[in-house]
mmCIF file of C-alpha atoms in Angstrom:
data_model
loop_
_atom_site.group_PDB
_atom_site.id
_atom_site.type_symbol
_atom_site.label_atom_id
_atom_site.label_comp_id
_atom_site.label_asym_id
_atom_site.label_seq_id
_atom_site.Cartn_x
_atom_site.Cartn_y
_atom_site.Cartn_z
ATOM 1 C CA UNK A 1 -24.260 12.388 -9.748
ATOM 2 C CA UNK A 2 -22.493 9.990 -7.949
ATOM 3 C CA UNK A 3 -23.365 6.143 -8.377
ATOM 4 C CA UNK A 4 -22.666 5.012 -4.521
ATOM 5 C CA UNK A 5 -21.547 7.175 -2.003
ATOM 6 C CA UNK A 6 -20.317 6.727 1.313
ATOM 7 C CA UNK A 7 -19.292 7.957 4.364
ATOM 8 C CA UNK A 8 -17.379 6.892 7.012
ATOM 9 C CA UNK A 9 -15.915 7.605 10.390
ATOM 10 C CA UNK A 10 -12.004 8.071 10.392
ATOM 11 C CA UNK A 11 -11.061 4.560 12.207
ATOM 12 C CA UNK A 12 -8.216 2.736 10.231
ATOM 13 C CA UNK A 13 -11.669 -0.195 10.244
ATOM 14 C CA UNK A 14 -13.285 1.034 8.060
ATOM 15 C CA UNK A 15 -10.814 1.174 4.899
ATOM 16 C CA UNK A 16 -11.571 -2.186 4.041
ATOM 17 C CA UNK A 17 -15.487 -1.332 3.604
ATOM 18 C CA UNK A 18 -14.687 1.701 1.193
ATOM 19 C CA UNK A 19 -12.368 -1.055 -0.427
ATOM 20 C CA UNK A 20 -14.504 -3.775 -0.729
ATOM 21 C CA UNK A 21 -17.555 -1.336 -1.808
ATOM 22 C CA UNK A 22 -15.372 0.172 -4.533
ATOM 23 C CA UNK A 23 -14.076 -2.792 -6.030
ATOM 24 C CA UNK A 24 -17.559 -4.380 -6.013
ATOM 25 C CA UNK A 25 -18.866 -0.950 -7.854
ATOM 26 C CA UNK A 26 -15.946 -0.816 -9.723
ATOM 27 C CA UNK A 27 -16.760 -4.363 -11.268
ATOM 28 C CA UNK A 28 -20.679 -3.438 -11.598
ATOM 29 C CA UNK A 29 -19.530 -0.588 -13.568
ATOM 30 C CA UNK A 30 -17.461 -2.759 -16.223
ATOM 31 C CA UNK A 31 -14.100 -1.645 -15.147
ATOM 32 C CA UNK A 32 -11.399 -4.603 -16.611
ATOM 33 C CA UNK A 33 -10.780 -7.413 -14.259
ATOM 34 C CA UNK A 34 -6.892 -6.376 -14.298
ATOM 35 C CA UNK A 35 -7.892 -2.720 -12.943
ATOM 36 C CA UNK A 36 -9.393 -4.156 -10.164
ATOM 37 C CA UNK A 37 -6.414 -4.861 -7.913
ATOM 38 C CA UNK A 38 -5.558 -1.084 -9.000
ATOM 39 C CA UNK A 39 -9.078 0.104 -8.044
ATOM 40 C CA UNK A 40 -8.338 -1.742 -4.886
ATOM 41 C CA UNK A 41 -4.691 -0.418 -3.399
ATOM 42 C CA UNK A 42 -5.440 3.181 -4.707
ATOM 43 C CA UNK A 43 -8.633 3.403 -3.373
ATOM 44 C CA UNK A 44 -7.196 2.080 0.223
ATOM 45 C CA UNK A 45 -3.933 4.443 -0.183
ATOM 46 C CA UNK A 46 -6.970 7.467 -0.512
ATOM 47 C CA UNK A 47 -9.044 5.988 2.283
ATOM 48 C CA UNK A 48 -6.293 5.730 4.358
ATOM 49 C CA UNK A 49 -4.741 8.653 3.861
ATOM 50 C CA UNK A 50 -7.889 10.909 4.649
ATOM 51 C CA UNK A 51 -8.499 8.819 7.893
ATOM 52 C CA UNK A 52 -4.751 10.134 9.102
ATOM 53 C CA UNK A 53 -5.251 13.607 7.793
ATOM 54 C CA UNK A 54 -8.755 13.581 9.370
ATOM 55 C CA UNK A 55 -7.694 12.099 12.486
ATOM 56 C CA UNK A 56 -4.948 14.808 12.994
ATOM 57 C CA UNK A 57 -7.071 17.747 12.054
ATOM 58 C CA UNK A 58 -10.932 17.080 12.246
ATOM 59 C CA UNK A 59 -11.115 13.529 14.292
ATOM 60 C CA UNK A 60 -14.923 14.118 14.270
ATOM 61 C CA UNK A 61 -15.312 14.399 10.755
ATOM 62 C CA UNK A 62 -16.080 11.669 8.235
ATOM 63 C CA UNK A 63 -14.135 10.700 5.344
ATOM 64 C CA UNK A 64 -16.134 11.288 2.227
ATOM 65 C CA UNK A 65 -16.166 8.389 -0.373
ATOM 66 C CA UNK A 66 -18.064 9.141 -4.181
ATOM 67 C CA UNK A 67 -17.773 6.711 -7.291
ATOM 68 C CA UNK A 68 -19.386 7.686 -10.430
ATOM 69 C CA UNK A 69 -19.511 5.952 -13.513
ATOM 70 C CA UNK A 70 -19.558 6.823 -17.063
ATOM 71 C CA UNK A 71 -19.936 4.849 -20.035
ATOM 72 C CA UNK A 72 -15.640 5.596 -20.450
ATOM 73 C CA UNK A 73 -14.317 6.059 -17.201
ATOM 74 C CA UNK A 74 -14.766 5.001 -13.315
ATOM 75 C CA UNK A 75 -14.027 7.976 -11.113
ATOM 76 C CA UNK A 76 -13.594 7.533 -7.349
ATOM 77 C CA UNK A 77 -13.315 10.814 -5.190
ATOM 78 C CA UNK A 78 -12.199 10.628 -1.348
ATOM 79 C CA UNK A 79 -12.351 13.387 0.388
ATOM 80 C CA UNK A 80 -10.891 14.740 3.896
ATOM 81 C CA UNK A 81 -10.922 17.190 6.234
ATOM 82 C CA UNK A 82 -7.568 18.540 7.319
ATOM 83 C CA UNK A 83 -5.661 21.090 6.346
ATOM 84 C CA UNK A 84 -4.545 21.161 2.789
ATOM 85 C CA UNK A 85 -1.671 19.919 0.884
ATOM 86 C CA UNK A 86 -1.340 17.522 3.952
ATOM 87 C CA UNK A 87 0.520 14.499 3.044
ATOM 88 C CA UNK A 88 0.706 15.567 -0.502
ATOM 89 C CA UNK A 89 4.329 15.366 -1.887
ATOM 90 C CA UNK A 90 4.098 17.208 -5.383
ATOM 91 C CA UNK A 91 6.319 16.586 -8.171
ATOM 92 C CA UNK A 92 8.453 18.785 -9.954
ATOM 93 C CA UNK A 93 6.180 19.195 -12.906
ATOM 94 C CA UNK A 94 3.407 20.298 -10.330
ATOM 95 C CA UNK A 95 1.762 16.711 -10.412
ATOM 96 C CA UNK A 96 2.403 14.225 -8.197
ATOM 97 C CA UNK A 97 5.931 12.428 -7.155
ATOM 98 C CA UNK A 98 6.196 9.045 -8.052
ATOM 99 C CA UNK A 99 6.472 6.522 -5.181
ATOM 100 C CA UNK A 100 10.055 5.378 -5.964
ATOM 101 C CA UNK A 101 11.585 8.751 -6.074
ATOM 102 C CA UNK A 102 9.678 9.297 -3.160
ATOM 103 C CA UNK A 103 11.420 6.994 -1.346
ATOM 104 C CA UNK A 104 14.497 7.823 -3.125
ATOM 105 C CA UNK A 105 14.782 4.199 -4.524
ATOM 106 C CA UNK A 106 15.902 5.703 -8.023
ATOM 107 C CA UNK A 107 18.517 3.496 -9.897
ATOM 108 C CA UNK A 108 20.840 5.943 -9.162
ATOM 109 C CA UNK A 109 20.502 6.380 -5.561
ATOM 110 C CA UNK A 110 22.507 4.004 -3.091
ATOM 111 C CA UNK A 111 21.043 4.324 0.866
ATOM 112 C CA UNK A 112 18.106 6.872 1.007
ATOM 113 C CA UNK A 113 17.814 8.662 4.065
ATOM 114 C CA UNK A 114 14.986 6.982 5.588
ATOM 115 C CA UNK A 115 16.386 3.782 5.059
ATOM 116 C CA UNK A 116 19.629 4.147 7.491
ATOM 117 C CA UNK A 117 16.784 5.503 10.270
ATOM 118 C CA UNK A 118 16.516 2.600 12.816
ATOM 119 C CA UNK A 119 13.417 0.984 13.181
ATOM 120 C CA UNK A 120 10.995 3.170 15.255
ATOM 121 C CA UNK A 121 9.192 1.168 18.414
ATOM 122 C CA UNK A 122 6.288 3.549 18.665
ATOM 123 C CA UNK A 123 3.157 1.166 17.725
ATOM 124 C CA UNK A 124 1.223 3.727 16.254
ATOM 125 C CA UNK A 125 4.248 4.336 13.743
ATOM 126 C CA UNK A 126 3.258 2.007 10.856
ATOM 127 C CA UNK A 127 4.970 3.380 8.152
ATOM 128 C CA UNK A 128 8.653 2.655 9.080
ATOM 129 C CA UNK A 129 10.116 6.151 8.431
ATOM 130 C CA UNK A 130 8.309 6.159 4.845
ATOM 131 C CA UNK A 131 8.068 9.831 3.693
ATOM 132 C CA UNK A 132 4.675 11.213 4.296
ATOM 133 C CA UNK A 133 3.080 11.773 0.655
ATOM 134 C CA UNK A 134 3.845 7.823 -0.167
ATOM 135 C CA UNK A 135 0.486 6.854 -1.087
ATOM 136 C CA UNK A 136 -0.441 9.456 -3.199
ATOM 137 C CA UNK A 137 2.711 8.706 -4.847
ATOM 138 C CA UNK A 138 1.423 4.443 -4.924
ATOM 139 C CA UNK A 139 -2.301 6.067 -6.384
ATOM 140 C CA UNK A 140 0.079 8.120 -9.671
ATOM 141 C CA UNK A 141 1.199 4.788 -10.630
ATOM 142 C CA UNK A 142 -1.667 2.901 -10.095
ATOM 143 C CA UNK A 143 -4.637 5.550 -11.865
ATOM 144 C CA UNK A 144 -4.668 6.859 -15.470
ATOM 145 C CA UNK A 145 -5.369 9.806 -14.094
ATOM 146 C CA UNK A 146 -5.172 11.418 -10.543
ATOM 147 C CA UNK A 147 -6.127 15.132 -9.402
ATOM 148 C CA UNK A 148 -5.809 16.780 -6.119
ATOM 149 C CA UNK A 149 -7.851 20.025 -5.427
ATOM 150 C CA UNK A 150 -9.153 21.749 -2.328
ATOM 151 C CA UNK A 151 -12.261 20.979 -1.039
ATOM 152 C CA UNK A 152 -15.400 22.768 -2.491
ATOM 153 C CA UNK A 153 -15.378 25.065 0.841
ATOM 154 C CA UNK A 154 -11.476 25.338 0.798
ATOM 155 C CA UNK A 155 -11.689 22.972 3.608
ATOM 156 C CA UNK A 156 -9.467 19.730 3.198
ATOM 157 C CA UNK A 157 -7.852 18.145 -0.073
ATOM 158 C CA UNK A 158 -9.954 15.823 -2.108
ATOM 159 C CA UNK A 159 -8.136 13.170 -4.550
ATOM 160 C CA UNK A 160 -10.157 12.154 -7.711
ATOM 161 C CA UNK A 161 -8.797 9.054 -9.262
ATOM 162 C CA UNK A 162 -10.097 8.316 -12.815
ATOM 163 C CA UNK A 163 -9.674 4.935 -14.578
ATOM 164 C CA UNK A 164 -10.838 4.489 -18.346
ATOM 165 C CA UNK A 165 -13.067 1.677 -18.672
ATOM 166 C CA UNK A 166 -14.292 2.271 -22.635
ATOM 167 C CA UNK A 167 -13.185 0.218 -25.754
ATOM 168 C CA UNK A 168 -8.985 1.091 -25.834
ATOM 169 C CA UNK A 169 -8.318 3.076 -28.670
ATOM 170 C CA UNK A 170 -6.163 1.437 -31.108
ATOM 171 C CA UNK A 171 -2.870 2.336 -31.954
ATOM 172 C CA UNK A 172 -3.549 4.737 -35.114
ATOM 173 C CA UNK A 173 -3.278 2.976 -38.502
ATOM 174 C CA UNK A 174 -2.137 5.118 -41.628
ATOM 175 C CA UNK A 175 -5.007 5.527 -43.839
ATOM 176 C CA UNK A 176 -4.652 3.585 -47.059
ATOM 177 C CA UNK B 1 -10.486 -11.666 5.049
ATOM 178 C CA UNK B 2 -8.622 -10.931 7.923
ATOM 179 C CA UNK B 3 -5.023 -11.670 8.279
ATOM 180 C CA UNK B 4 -3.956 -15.226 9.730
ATOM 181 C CA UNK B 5 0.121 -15.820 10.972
ATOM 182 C CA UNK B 6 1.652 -19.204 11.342
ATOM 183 C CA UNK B 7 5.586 -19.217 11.989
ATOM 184 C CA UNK B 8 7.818 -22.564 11.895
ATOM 185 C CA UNK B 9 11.221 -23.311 12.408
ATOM 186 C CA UNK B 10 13.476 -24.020 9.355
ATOM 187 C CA UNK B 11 17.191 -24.950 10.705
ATOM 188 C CA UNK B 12 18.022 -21.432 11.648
ATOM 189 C CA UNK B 13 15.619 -19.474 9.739
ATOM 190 C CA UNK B 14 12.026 -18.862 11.265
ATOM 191 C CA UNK B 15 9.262 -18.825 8.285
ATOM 192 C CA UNK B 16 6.655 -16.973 9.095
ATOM 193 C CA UNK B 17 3.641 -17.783 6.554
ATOM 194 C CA UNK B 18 0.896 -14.809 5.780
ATOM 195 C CA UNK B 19 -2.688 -15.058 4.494
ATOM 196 C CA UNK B 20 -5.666 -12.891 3.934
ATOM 197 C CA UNK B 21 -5.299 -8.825 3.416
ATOM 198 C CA UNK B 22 -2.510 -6.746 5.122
ATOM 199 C CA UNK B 23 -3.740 -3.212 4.920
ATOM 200 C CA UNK B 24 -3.963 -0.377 7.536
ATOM 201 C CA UNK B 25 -5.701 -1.845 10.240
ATOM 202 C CA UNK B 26 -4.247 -5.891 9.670
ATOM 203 C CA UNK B 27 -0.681 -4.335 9.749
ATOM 204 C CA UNK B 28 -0.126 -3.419 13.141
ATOM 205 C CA UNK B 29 -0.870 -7.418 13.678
ATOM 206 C CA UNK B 30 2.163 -8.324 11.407
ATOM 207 C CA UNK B 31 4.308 -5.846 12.977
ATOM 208 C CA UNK B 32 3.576 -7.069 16.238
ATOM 209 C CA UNK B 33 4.499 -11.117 15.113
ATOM 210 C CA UNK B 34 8.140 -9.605 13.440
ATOM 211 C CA UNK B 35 8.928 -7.655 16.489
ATOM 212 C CA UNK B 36 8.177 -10.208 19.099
ATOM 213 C CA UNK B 37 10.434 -12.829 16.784
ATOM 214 C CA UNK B 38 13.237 -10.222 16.619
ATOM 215 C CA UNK B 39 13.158 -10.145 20.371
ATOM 216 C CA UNK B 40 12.947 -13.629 20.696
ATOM 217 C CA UNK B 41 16.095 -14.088 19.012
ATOM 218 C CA UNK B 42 14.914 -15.176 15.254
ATOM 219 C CA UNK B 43 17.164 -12.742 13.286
ATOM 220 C CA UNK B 44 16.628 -14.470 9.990
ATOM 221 C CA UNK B 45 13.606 -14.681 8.689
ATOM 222 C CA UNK B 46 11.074 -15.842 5.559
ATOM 223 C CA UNK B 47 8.097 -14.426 5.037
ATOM 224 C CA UNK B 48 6.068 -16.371 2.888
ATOM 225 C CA UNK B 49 3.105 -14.382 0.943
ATOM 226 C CA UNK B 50 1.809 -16.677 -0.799
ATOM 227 C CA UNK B 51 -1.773 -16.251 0.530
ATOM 228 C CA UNK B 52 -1.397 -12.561 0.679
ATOM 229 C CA UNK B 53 -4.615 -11.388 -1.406
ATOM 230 C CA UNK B 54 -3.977 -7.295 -0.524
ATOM 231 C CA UNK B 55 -1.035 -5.572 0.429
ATOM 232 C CA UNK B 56 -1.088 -1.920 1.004
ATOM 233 C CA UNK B 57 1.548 1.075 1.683
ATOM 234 C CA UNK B 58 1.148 0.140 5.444
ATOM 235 C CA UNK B 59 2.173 -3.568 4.847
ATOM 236 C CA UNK B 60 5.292 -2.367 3.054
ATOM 237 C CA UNK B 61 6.250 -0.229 5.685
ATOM 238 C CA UNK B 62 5.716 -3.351 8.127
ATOM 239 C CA UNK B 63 8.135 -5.363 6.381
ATOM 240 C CA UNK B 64 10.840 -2.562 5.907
ATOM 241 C CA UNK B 65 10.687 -2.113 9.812
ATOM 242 C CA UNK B 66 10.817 -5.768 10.485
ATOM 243 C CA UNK B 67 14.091 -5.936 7.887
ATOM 244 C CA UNK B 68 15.402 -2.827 9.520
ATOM 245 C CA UNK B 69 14.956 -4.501 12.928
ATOM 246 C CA UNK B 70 16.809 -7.712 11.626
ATOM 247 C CA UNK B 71 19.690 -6.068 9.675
ATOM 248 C CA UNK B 72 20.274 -4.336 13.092
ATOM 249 C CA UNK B 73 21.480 -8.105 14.649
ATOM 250 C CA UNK B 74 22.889 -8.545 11.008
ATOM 251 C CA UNK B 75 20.536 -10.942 10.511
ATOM 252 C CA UNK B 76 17.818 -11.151 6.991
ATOM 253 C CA UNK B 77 14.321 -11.327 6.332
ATOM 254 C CA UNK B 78 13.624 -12.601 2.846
ATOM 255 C CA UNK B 79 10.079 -12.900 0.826
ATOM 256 C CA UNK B 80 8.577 -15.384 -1.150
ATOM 257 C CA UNK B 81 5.957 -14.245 -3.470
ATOM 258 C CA UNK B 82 5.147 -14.620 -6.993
ATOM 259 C CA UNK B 83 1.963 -13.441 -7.078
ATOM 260 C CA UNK B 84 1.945 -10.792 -10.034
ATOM 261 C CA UNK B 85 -1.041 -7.993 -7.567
ATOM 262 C CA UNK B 86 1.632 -7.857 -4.735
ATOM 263 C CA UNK B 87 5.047 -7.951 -7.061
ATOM 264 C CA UNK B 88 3.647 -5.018 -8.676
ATOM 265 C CA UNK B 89 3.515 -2.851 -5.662
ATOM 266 C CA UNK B 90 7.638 -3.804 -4.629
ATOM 267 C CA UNK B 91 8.588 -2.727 -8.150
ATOM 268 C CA UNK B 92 6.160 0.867 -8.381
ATOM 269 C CA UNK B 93 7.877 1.627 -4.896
ATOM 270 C CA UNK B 94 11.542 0.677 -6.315
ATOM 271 C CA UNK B 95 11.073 -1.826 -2.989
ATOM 272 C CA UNK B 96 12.130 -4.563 -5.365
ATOM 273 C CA UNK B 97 15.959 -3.349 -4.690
ATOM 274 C CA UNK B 98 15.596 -3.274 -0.764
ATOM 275 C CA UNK B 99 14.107 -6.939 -0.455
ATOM 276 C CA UNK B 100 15.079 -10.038 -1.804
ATOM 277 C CA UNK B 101 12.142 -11.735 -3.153
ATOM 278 C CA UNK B 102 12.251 -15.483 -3.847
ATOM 279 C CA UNK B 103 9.855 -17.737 -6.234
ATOM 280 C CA UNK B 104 8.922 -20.543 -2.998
ATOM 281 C CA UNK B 105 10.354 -20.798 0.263
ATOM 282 C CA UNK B 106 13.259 -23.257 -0.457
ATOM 283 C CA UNK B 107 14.833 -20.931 -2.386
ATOM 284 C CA UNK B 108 14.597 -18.126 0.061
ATOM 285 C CA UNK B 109 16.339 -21.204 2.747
ATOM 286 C CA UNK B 110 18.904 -21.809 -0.212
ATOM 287 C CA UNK B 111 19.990 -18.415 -0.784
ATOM 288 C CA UNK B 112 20.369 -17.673 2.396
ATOM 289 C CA UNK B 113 22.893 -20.321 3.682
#
């Protein structure tokens, strides 16, 4: 069962509360001081993700917030309502693409394609011609691990990002 | 915390200096500021993050429109940050190759004459 859950109408507004009530959780739950800035960007990439997905697809619906502890990890799950594999940019492996091949920033690559787009005057265009799919790509290099399934009635995508939180294992030591 | 803007004039570079959290809904704000300096004629620019506490995928995306809008009067908008929470999110994005990102905002004046 879920420690704190939450839910919240799909305005942009309310990101900041699923934020700030995930990283104070997040600290309750004795995640490490240094995964709390991680706790916070991937849990606002999730937040604010669902609020665009729901917003196209199912305006009325609320994005669906749950973080659960365990005496090992920190789990937070946000859920939407849209359609599925919406802004979801998988990798070649099946799991996620990572944000700089994403944006095609790779050592090898010289102008990516959004790059050479001009700048786009439309206010409600925030994300400067960024490929849709970039923060799930942020979350994969922020979480140890990330997994995105359907909703429980097939009905939108829910992201479950898992940070460990118990003793770190140490490296393995021959035995003497 | 909310996002606060103050912009000054150094010689022919504007500086604009950023505090509290850019995410989703404080972005549009930011954008706003860079645009109406671009149309105002300030082509190079400094934005200082020092008091940035959160910066999200939205924020980036503000900051690669405003440079987009700058390079188009071939002019340059340089960052100052060495705060290791927002560094971290240039380099997992490969952004770290699209901005120049200075340690205060003398050097960002010096590299830039």
């Amino acid at each position: 069962m879920p420690t704190v859950e939450l839910r919240f109408a799909a305005l942009n507004g309310h990101v900041r509360t699923a934020r700030m009530i995930a990283t104070a959780v997040s600290r309750r739950a004795g995640v490490p001081v240094g995964a709390t800035d991680e706790i916070k960007l991937a849990v606002t990439e999730a937040c604010a993700r669902a609020v665009r997905v729901n917003r196209r697809h199912a305006p009325q619906a609320p994005v669906h917030v749950a973080l659960t502890e365990t005496p090992d990890t920190f789990t937070v799950t946000v859920a939407d309502r849209g359609q599925a594999g919406d802004e979801v940019a998988p990798g070649p492996d099946g799991g996620l693409v990572t944000a700089s091949t994403l944006l095609d920033l790779e050592p090898e690559s010289t102008a990516p394609p959004w790059w050479s787009e001009p700048a786009d005057d439309d206010p409600a265009a925030d994300s400067a011609g960024f490929p849709p799919g970039l923060g799930l790509a942020l979350i994969e290099g922020l979480v140890d691990e990330v997994q995105i399934s359907r909703g429980a009635d097939g009905i939108g995508t829910v992201v479950a990002m898992t940070w460990h939180t118990g003793a770190v294992v140490p490296p393995s030591v021959p035995a003497l | 915390m909310d996002l606060s803007l103050t912009t000054r004039q150094e010689g022919n570079h504007t500086v604009v200096v950023v505090g509290g959290e850019i995410d989703v809904y404080t972005a549009p704000k930011l954008r706003e500021q860079l645009i109406d300096l671009v149309s105002g004629g300030s082509y190079n620019l400094v934005v200082d993050m020092e008091g940035v506490e959160f910066l999200d995928s939205t924020g980036l995306g503000v900051l690669v429109g405003g440079l987009k809008r700058v390079r188009a009067h071939d002019g340059s908008l340089h960052l100052v940050c060495t705060q290791e929470r927002i560094l971290k999110i240039f380099r997992i994005t490969g952004l770290t190759k699209v901005f120049p990102i200075h340690s205060s905002v003398e050097d960002a004046l010096a590299a830039n004459e």
